[in-house]
Amino acid sequence: SLSFTSPVMSNEESFDSEQLMSELEKELNLSKEQMEKLKPVIKEKSSDLQQSIHDTVDKGFVELDKLSEHFGEISKDIEQKTIDLLNSQEAAQLKEYLGKIDKQAIEQAKDSLIAELSSLLELTEEQATKIKPMLEESFTEISTLLHQFLNSSSKSFEDFKKQFDQISSQLKQQLDGILDPQQMDKLDEHSEELKETINQAVFTTEA
């Protein structure tokens, strides 16, 4: 889990290809020859994980909602590329390992979003501890809401905005008394910016 005081510091270091290879070697007990052949695909996976987390911080919930499906596709591609390299037991272990790091990456992406907002609000350590569960709950609600709209045939930004504003309002009520007025103003600005980012990415179609 990322520190509130250094929002995206760990993203470049996490899911390093050497680290992933080391973990794989322990879990799968592969030969040196197999490890060498696995190296290029794991390096590609490492790069994709890091880039995806970076994109999530940059673009917010629009990217976060797509992560699970995207990681699943990349992992299937790796399984296909290694089909002649591993036996059935090793292939099953690789699949399980890839699923585990995909979940870790999604959690880190969420942590990064929370850490980014925490840094923006310049939270004290005490404030960060108090509000992290509230932010996590709010972020989960927004992510779920966005997922529903992304999979809906009749997408209306006005409908989304109404429900988004309800979530934001509930969060503000929870944070009232924990954040100072200046921090509350920054939170309002952040909510409006996030809403506009989602509008541009999901609901605005180019002519």
PDB file of C-alpha atoms in Angstrom:
ATOM      1  CA  SER A   1       0.000   0.000   0.000  1.00  0.00           C
ATOM      2  CA  LEU A   2       1.318   3.428  -0.922  1.00  0.00           C
ATOM      3  CA  SER A   3       2.206   6.104   1.575  1.00  0.00           C
ATOM      4  CA  PHE A   4      -0.066   9.150   1.590  1.00  0.00           C
ATOM      5  CA  THR A   5       2.979  11.402   1.613  1.00  0.00           C
ATOM      6  CA  SER A   6       4.450   9.986  -1.606  1.00  0.00           C
ATOM      7  CA  PRO A   7       1.496   9.346  -3.940  1.00  0.00           C
ATOM      8  CA  VAL A   8       3.081   7.760  -6.973  1.00  0.00           C
ATOM      9  CA  MET A   9       6.604   7.133  -5.770  1.00  0.00           C
ATOM     10  CA  SER A  10       6.312   3.346  -5.788  1.00  0.00           C
ATOM     11  CA  ASN A  11       4.657   2.895  -9.156  1.00  0.00           C
ATOM     12  CA  GLU A  12       7.882   2.689 -11.158  1.00  0.00           C
ATOM     13  CA  GLU A  13       9.457   0.380  -8.596  1.00  0.00           C
ATOM     14  CA  SER A  14       6.494  -1.970  -8.152  1.00  0.00           C
ATOM     15  CA  PHE A  15       6.015  -4.873 -10.552  1.00  0.00           C
ATOM     16  CA  ASP A  16       9.638  -4.579 -11.678  1.00  0.00           C
ATOM     17  CA  SER A  17      10.392  -7.369 -14.180  1.00  0.00           C
ATOM     18  CA  GLU A  18      13.341  -8.675 -12.131  1.00  0.00           C
ATOM     19  CA  GLN A  19      11.115  -8.829  -9.045  1.00  0.00           C
ATOM     20  CA  LEU A  20       8.405 -10.690 -10.969  1.00  0.00           C
ATOM     21  CA  MET A  21      10.952 -13.129 -12.408  1.00  0.00           C
ATOM     22  CA  SER A  22      12.363 -13.804  -8.941  1.00  0.00           C
ATOM     23  CA  GLU A  23       8.883 -14.523  -7.549  1.00  0.00           C
ATOM     24  CA  LEU A  24       8.048 -16.758 -10.509  1.00  0.00           C
ATOM     25  CA  GLU A  25      11.267 -18.726 -10.093  1.00  0.00           C
ATOM     26  CA  LYS A  26      10.341 -19.491  -6.480  1.00  0.00           C
ATOM     27  CA  GLU A  27       6.713 -20.356  -7.211  1.00  0.00           C
ATOM     28  CA  LEU A  28       7.146 -22.422 -10.389  1.00  0.00           C
ATOM     29  CA  ASN A  29      10.583 -23.952  -9.807  1.00  0.00           C
ATOM     30  CA  LEU A  30      11.496 -23.614 -13.494  1.00  0.00           C
ATOM     31  CA  SER A  31      14.767 -24.439 -15.236  1.00  0.00           C
ATOM     32  CA  LYS A  32      17.203 -21.676 -16.241  1.00  0.00           C
ATOM     33  CA  GLU A  33      16.310 -22.296 -19.884  1.00  0.00           C
ATOM     34  CA  GLN A  34      12.578 -21.856 -19.166  1.00  0.00           C
ATOM     35  CA  MET A  35      13.255 -18.690 -17.157  1.00  0.00           C
ATOM     36  CA  GLU A  36      15.274 -17.205 -20.036  1.00  0.00           C
ATOM     37  CA  LYS A  37      12.422 -17.898 -22.464  1.00  0.00           C
ATOM     38  CA  LEU A  38       9.900 -16.415 -20.039  1.00  0.00           C
ATOM     39  CA  LYS A  39      11.926 -13.248 -19.523  1.00  0.00           C
ATOM     40  CA  PRO A  40      10.678 -11.243 -22.581  1.00  0.00           C
ATOM     41  CA  VAL A  41       6.968 -11.869 -21.868  1.00  0.00           C
ATOM     42  CA  ILE A  42       7.348 -11.064 -18.158  1.00  0.00           C
ATOM     43  CA  LYS A  43       9.246  -7.884 -19.031  1.00  0.00           C
ATOM     44  CA  GLU A  44       6.340  -6.929 -21.307  1.00  0.00           C
ATOM     45  CA  LYS A  45       3.853  -7.708 -18.497  1.00  0.00           C
ATOM     46  CA  SER A  46       5.875  -5.619 -16.026  1.00  0.00           C
ATOM     47  CA  SER A  47       5.910  -2.638 -18.384  1.00  0.00           C
ATOM     48  CA  ASP A  48       2.167  -2.958 -18.983  1.00  0.00           C
ATOM     49  CA  LEU A  49       1.361  -3.101 -15.252  1.00  0.00           C
ATOM     50  CA  GLN A  50       3.436   0.000 -14.522  1.00  0.00           C
ATOM     51  CA  GLN A  51       1.978   1.937 -17.456  1.00  0.00           C
ATOM     52  CA  SER A  52      -1.584   0.964 -16.545  1.00  0.00           C
ATOM     53  CA  ILE A  53      -1.171   2.196 -12.956  1.00  0.00           C
ATOM     54  CA  HIS A  54       0.356   5.427 -14.267  1.00  0.00           C
ATOM     55  CA  ASP A  55      -2.578   5.886 -16.681  1.00  0.00           C
ATOM     56  CA  THR A  56      -5.066   5.301 -13.871  1.00  0.00           C
ATOM     57  CA  VAL A  57      -3.528   8.077 -11.786  1.00  0.00           C
ATOM     58  CA  ASP A  58      -3.442  10.295 -14.859  1.00  0.00           C
ATOM     59  CA  LYS A  59      -6.962   9.573 -16.134  1.00  0.00           C
ATOM     60  CA  GLY A  60      -8.737   8.405 -12.994  1.00  0.00           C
ATOM     61  CA  PHE A  61     -11.722   6.103 -12.866  1.00  0.00           C
ATOM     62  CA  VAL A  62     -12.132   5.806 -16.629  1.00  0.00           C
ATOM     63  CA  GLU A  63      -8.900   3.779 -16.735  1.00  0.00           C
ATOM     64  CA  LEU A  64      -9.492   2.028 -13.407  1.00  0.00           C
ATOM     65  CA  ASP A  65     -12.740   0.536 -14.696  1.00  0.00           C
ATOM     66  CA  LYS A  66     -10.935  -0.959 -17.702  1.00  0.00           C
ATOM     67  CA  LEU A  67      -8.017  -2.460 -15.771  1.00  0.00           C
ATOM     68  CA  SER A  68      -9.479  -5.849 -14.858  1.00  0.00           C
ATOM     69  CA  GLU A  69     -10.484  -6.667 -18.434  1.00  0.00           C
ATOM     70  CA  HIS A  70      -7.217  -5.325 -19.846  1.00  0.00           C
ATOM     71  CA  PHE A  71      -5.033  -7.297 -17.429  1.00  0.00           C
ATOM     72  CA  GLY A  72      -7.058 -10.425 -18.176  1.00  0.00           C
ATOM     73  CA  GLU A  73      -6.368 -10.050 -21.902  1.00  0.00           C
ATOM     74  CA  ILE A  74      -2.624  -9.528 -21.336  1.00  0.00           C
ATOM     75  CA  SER A  75      -2.431 -12.575 -19.053  1.00  0.00           C
ATOM     76  CA  LYS A  76      -4.249 -14.749 -21.634  1.00  0.00           C
ATOM     77  CA  ASP A  77      -1.747 -13.564 -24.238  1.00  0.00           C
ATOM     78  CA  ILE A  78       1.143 -14.620 -21.963  1.00  0.00           C
ATOM     79  CA  GLU A  79      -0.482 -18.020 -21.376  1.00  0.00           C
ATOM     80  CA  GLN A  80      -0.729 -18.467 -25.159  1.00  0.00           C
ATOM     81  CA  LYS A  81       2.894 -17.439 -25.718  1.00  0.00           C
ATOM     82  CA  THR A  82       4.152 -19.909 -23.095  1.00  0.00           C
ATOM     83  CA  ILE A  83       1.939 -22.849 -24.086  1.00  0.00           C
ATOM     84  CA  ASP A  84       4.870 -24.826 -25.543  1.00  0.00           C
ATOM     85  CA  LEU A  85       7.250 -23.824 -22.761  1.00  0.00           C
ATOM     86  CA  LEU A  86       5.411 -25.122 -19.681  1.00  0.00           C
ATOM     87  CA  ASN A  87       3.721 -28.366 -18.697  1.00  0.00           C
ATOM     88  CA  SER A  88       0.075 -28.311 -17.567  1.00  0.00           C
ATOM     89  CA  GLN A  89       0.926 -27.931 -13.867  1.00  0.00           C
ATOM     90  CA  GLU A  90       3.395 -25.089 -14.529  1.00  0.00           C
ATOM     91  CA  ALA A  91       0.872 -23.395 -16.835  1.00  0.00           C
ATOM     92  CA  ALA A  92      -1.787 -23.571 -14.095  1.00  0.00           C
ATOM     93  CA  GLN A  93       0.674 -22.101 -11.569  1.00  0.00           C
ATOM     94  CA  LEU A  94       1.576 -19.295 -13.995  1.00  0.00           C
ATOM     95  CA  LYS A  95      -2.103 -18.502 -14.547  1.00  0.00           C
ATOM     96  CA  GLU A  96      -2.677 -18.342 -10.786  1.00  0.00           C
ATOM     97  CA  TYR A  97       0.385 -16.115 -10.320  1.00  0.00           C
ATOM     98  CA  LEU A  98      -0.675 -13.710 -13.093  1.00  0.00           C
ATOM     99  CA  GLY A  99      -4.154 -13.461 -11.568  1.00  0.00           C
ATOM    100  CA  LYS A 100      -2.610 -12.621  -8.192  1.00  0.00           C
ATOM    101  CA  ILE A 101      -0.393  -9.814  -9.511  1.00  0.00           C
ATOM    102  CA  ASP A 102      -3.287  -8.421 -11.588  1.00  0.00           C
ATOM    103  CA  LYS A 103      -5.320  -8.056  -8.374  1.00  0.00           C
ATOM    104  CA  GLN A 104      -2.347  -6.444  -6.633  1.00  0.00           C
ATOM    105  CA  ALA A 105      -1.955  -3.964  -9.504  1.00  0.00           C
ATOM    106  CA  ILE A 106      -5.646  -2.988  -9.379  1.00  0.00           C
ATOM    107  CA  GLU A 107      -5.371  -2.439  -5.618  1.00  0.00           C
ATOM    108  CA  GLN A 108      -2.254  -0.335  -6.136  1.00  0.00           C
ATOM    109  CA  ALA A 109      -4.041   1.725  -8.785  1.00  0.00           C
ATOM    110  CA  LYS A 110      -6.826   2.427  -6.266  1.00  0.00           C
ATOM    111  CA  ASP A 111      -4.256   3.271  -3.589  1.00  0.00           C
ATOM    112  CA  SER A 112      -2.548   5.625  -6.031  1.00  0.00           C
ATOM    113  CA  LEU A 113      -5.802   7.495  -6.690  1.00  0.00           C
ATOM    114  CA  ILE A 114      -6.415   7.855  -2.957  1.00  0.00           C
ATOM    115  CA  ALA A 115      -2.796   8.902  -2.356  1.00  0.00           C
ATOM    116  CA  GLU A 116      -2.987  11.489  -5.144  1.00  0.00           C
ATOM    117  CA  LEU A 117      -6.091  13.065  -3.606  1.00  0.00           C
ATOM    118  CA  SER A 118      -4.555  12.890  -0.118  1.00  0.00           C
ATOM    119  CA  SER A 119      -1.473  14.710  -1.379  1.00  0.00           C
ATOM    120  CA  LEU A 120      -3.621  17.325  -3.141  1.00  0.00           C
ATOM    121  CA  LEU A 121      -5.526  18.009   0.091  1.00  0.00           C
ATOM    122  CA  GLU A 122      -2.248  18.123   2.074  1.00  0.00           C
ATOM    123  CA  LEU A 123      -3.665  15.846   4.759  1.00  0.00           C
ATOM    124  CA  THR A 124      -2.072  15.425   8.142  1.00  0.00           C
ATOM    125  CA  GLU A 125      -1.245  11.864   9.174  1.00  0.00           C
ATOM    126  CA  GLU A 126      -4.231  11.878  11.549  1.00  0.00           C
ATOM    127  CA  GLN A 127      -6.605  13.120   8.831  1.00  0.00           C
ATOM    128  CA  ALA A 128      -5.260  10.533   6.348  1.00  0.00           C
ATOM    129  CA  THR A 129      -5.884   7.686   8.796  1.00  0.00           C
ATOM    130  CA  LYS A 130      -9.424   8.886   9.524  1.00  0.00           C
ATOM    131  CA  ILE A 131     -10.584   9.488   5.985  1.00  0.00           C
ATOM    132  CA  LYS A 132      -8.904   6.642   4.048  1.00  0.00           C
ATOM    133  CA  PRO A 133     -11.846   4.207   4.610  1.00  0.00           C
ATOM    134  CA  MET A 134     -14.305   6.955   3.572  1.00  0.00           C
ATOM    135  CA  LEU A 135     -12.348   7.689   0.389  1.00  0.00           C
ATOM    136  CA  GLU A 136     -12.081   3.985  -0.425  1.00  0.00           C
ATOM    137  CA  GLU A 137     -15.851   3.557  -0.046  1.00  0.00           C
ATOM    138  CA  SER A 138     -16.563   6.646  -2.153  1.00  0.00           C
ATOM    139  CA  PHE A 139     -14.079   5.599  -4.856  1.00  0.00           C
ATOM    140  CA  THR A 140     -15.606   2.110  -5.008  1.00  0.00           C
ATOM    141  CA  GLU A 141     -19.090   3.635  -5.434  1.00  0.00           C
ATOM    142  CA  ILE A 142     -17.867   5.918  -8.251  1.00  0.00           C
ATOM    143  CA  SER A 143     -16.071   3.030  -9.960  1.00  0.00           C
ATOM    144  CA  THR A 144     -19.213   0.859  -9.739  1.00  0.00           C
ATOM    145  CA  LEU A 145     -21.372   3.708 -11.028  1.00  0.00           C
ATOM    146  CA  LEU A 146     -19.021   4.328 -13.947  1.00  0.00           C
ATOM    147  CA  HIS A 147     -18.962   0.609 -14.778  1.00  0.00           C
ATOM    148  CA  GLN A 148     -22.776   0.578 -14.945  1.00  0.00           C
ATOM    149  CA  PHE A 149     -22.825   3.545 -17.318  1.00  0.00           C
ATOM    150  CA  LEU A 150     -20.015   2.179 -19.499  1.00  0.00           C
ATOM    151  CA  ASN A 151     -22.047  -1.005 -19.971  1.00  0.00           C
ATOM    152  CA  SER A 152     -25.358   0.761 -20.531  1.00  0.00           C
ATOM    153  CA  SER A 153     -26.767   1.298 -24.012  1.00  0.00           C
ATOM    154  CA  SER A 154     -28.461   4.555 -23.019  1.00  0.00           C
ATOM    155  CA  LYS A 155     -25.731   6.685 -21.475  1.00  0.00           C
ATOM    156  CA  SER A 156     -26.714  10.128 -20.212  1.00  0.00           C
ATOM    157  CA  PHE A 157     -24.186  12.411 -18.530  1.00  0.00           C
ATOM    158  CA  GLU A 158     -27.020  14.153 -16.672  1.00  0.00           C
ATOM    159  CA  ASP A 159     -28.045  10.853 -15.062  1.00  0.00           C
ATOM    160  CA  PHE A 160     -24.440  10.047 -14.223  1.00  0.00           C
ATOM    161  CA  LYS A 161     -23.851  13.575 -12.876  1.00  0.00           C
ATOM    162  CA  LYS A 162     -26.871  13.317 -10.579  1.00  0.00           C
ATOM    163  CA  GLN A 163     -25.655  10.070  -9.006  1.00  0.00           C
ATOM    164  CA  PHE A 164     -22.023  11.252  -8.926  1.00  0.00           C
ATOM    165  CA  ASP A 165     -23.087  14.428  -7.089  1.00  0.00           C
ATOM    166  CA  GLN A 166     -24.972  12.326  -4.531  1.00  0.00           C
ATOM    167  CA  ILE A 167     -21.820  10.298  -3.796  1.00  0.00           C
ATOM    168  CA  SER A 168     -19.743  13.509  -3.572  1.00  0.00           C
ATOM    169  CA  SER A 169     -22.298  15.092  -1.247  1.00  0.00           C
ATOM    170  CA  GLN A 170     -22.298  12.049   1.059  1.00  0.00           C
ATOM    171  CA  LEU A 171     -18.497  12.117   1.169  1.00  0.00           C
ATOM    172  CA  LYS A 172     -18.473  15.828   2.010  1.00  0.00           C
ATOM    173  CA  GLN A 173     -20.882  15.235   4.899  1.00  0.00           C
ATOM    174  CA  GLN A 174     -18.595  12.497   6.254  1.00  0.00           C
ATOM    175  CA  LEU A 175     -15.499  14.693   5.942  1.00  0.00           C
ATOM    176  CA  ASP A 176     -17.083  17.806   7.435  1.00  0.00           C
ATOM    177  CA  GLY A 177     -15.273  18.507  10.682  1.00  0.00           C
ATOM    178  CA  ILE A 178     -12.227  16.441   9.682  1.00  0.00           C
ATOM    179  CA  LEU A 179     -11.076  18.681   6.803  1.00  0.00           C
ATOM    180  CA  ASP A 180     -10.623  22.433   7.147  1.00  0.00           C
ATOM    181  CA  PRO A 181     -12.527  24.855   4.825  1.00  0.00           C
ATOM    182  CA  GLN A 182      -9.565  25.203   2.443  1.00  0.00           C
ATOM    183  CA  GLN A 183      -9.283  21.432   2.099  1.00  0.00           C
ATOM    184  CA  MET A 184     -13.042  21.163   1.503  1.00  0.00           C
ATOM    185  CA  ASP A 185     -12.736  23.735  -1.304  1.00  0.00           C
ATOM    186  CA  LYS A 186      -9.912  21.683  -2.880  1.00  0.00           C
ATOM    187  CA  LEU A 187     -12.066  18.558  -2.595  1.00  0.00           C
ATOM    188  CA  ASP A 188     -14.902  20.372  -4.424  1.00  0.00           C
ATOM    189  CA  GLU A 189     -12.498  21.419  -7.194  1.00  0.00           C
ATOM    190  CA  HIS A 190     -11.164  17.868  -7.499  1.00  0.00           C
ATOM    191  CA  SER A 191     -14.697  16.432  -7.731  1.00  0.00           C
ATOM    192  CA  GLU A 192     -15.613  18.863 -10.502  1.00  0.00           C
ATOM    193  CA  GLU A 193     -12.417  18.097 -12.425  1.00  0.00           C
ATOM    194  CA  LEU A 194     -12.976  14.347 -12.062  1.00  0.00           C
ATOM    195  CA  LYS A 195     -16.560  14.687 -13.246  1.00  0.00           C
ATOM    196  CA  GLU A 196     -15.435  16.640 -16.318  1.00  0.00           C
ATOM    197  CA  THR A 197     -12.681  14.077 -17.087  1.00  0.00           C
ATOM    198  CA  ILE A 198     -15.288  11.309 -17.033  1.00  0.00           C
ATOM    199  CA  ASN A 199     -17.669  13.402 -19.153  1.00  0.00           C
ATOM    200  CA  GLN A 200     -14.978  13.973 -21.808  1.00  0.00           C
ATOM    201  CA  ALA A 201     -13.859  10.340 -21.844  1.00  0.00           C
ATOM    202  CA  VAL A 202     -17.198   8.560 -21.663  1.00  0.00           C
ATOM    203  CA  PHE A 203     -20.083  10.806 -22.622  1.00  0.00           C
ATOM    204  CA  THR A 204     -18.599  13.231 -25.184  1.00  0.00           C
ATOM    205  CA  THR A 205     -18.562  11.837 -28.696  1.00  0.00           C
ATOM    206  CA  GLU A 206     -16.647  13.533 -31.456  1.00  0.00           C
ATOM    207  CA  ALA A 207     -18.667  14.657 -34.440  1.00  0.00           C
TER     208      ALA A 207
END
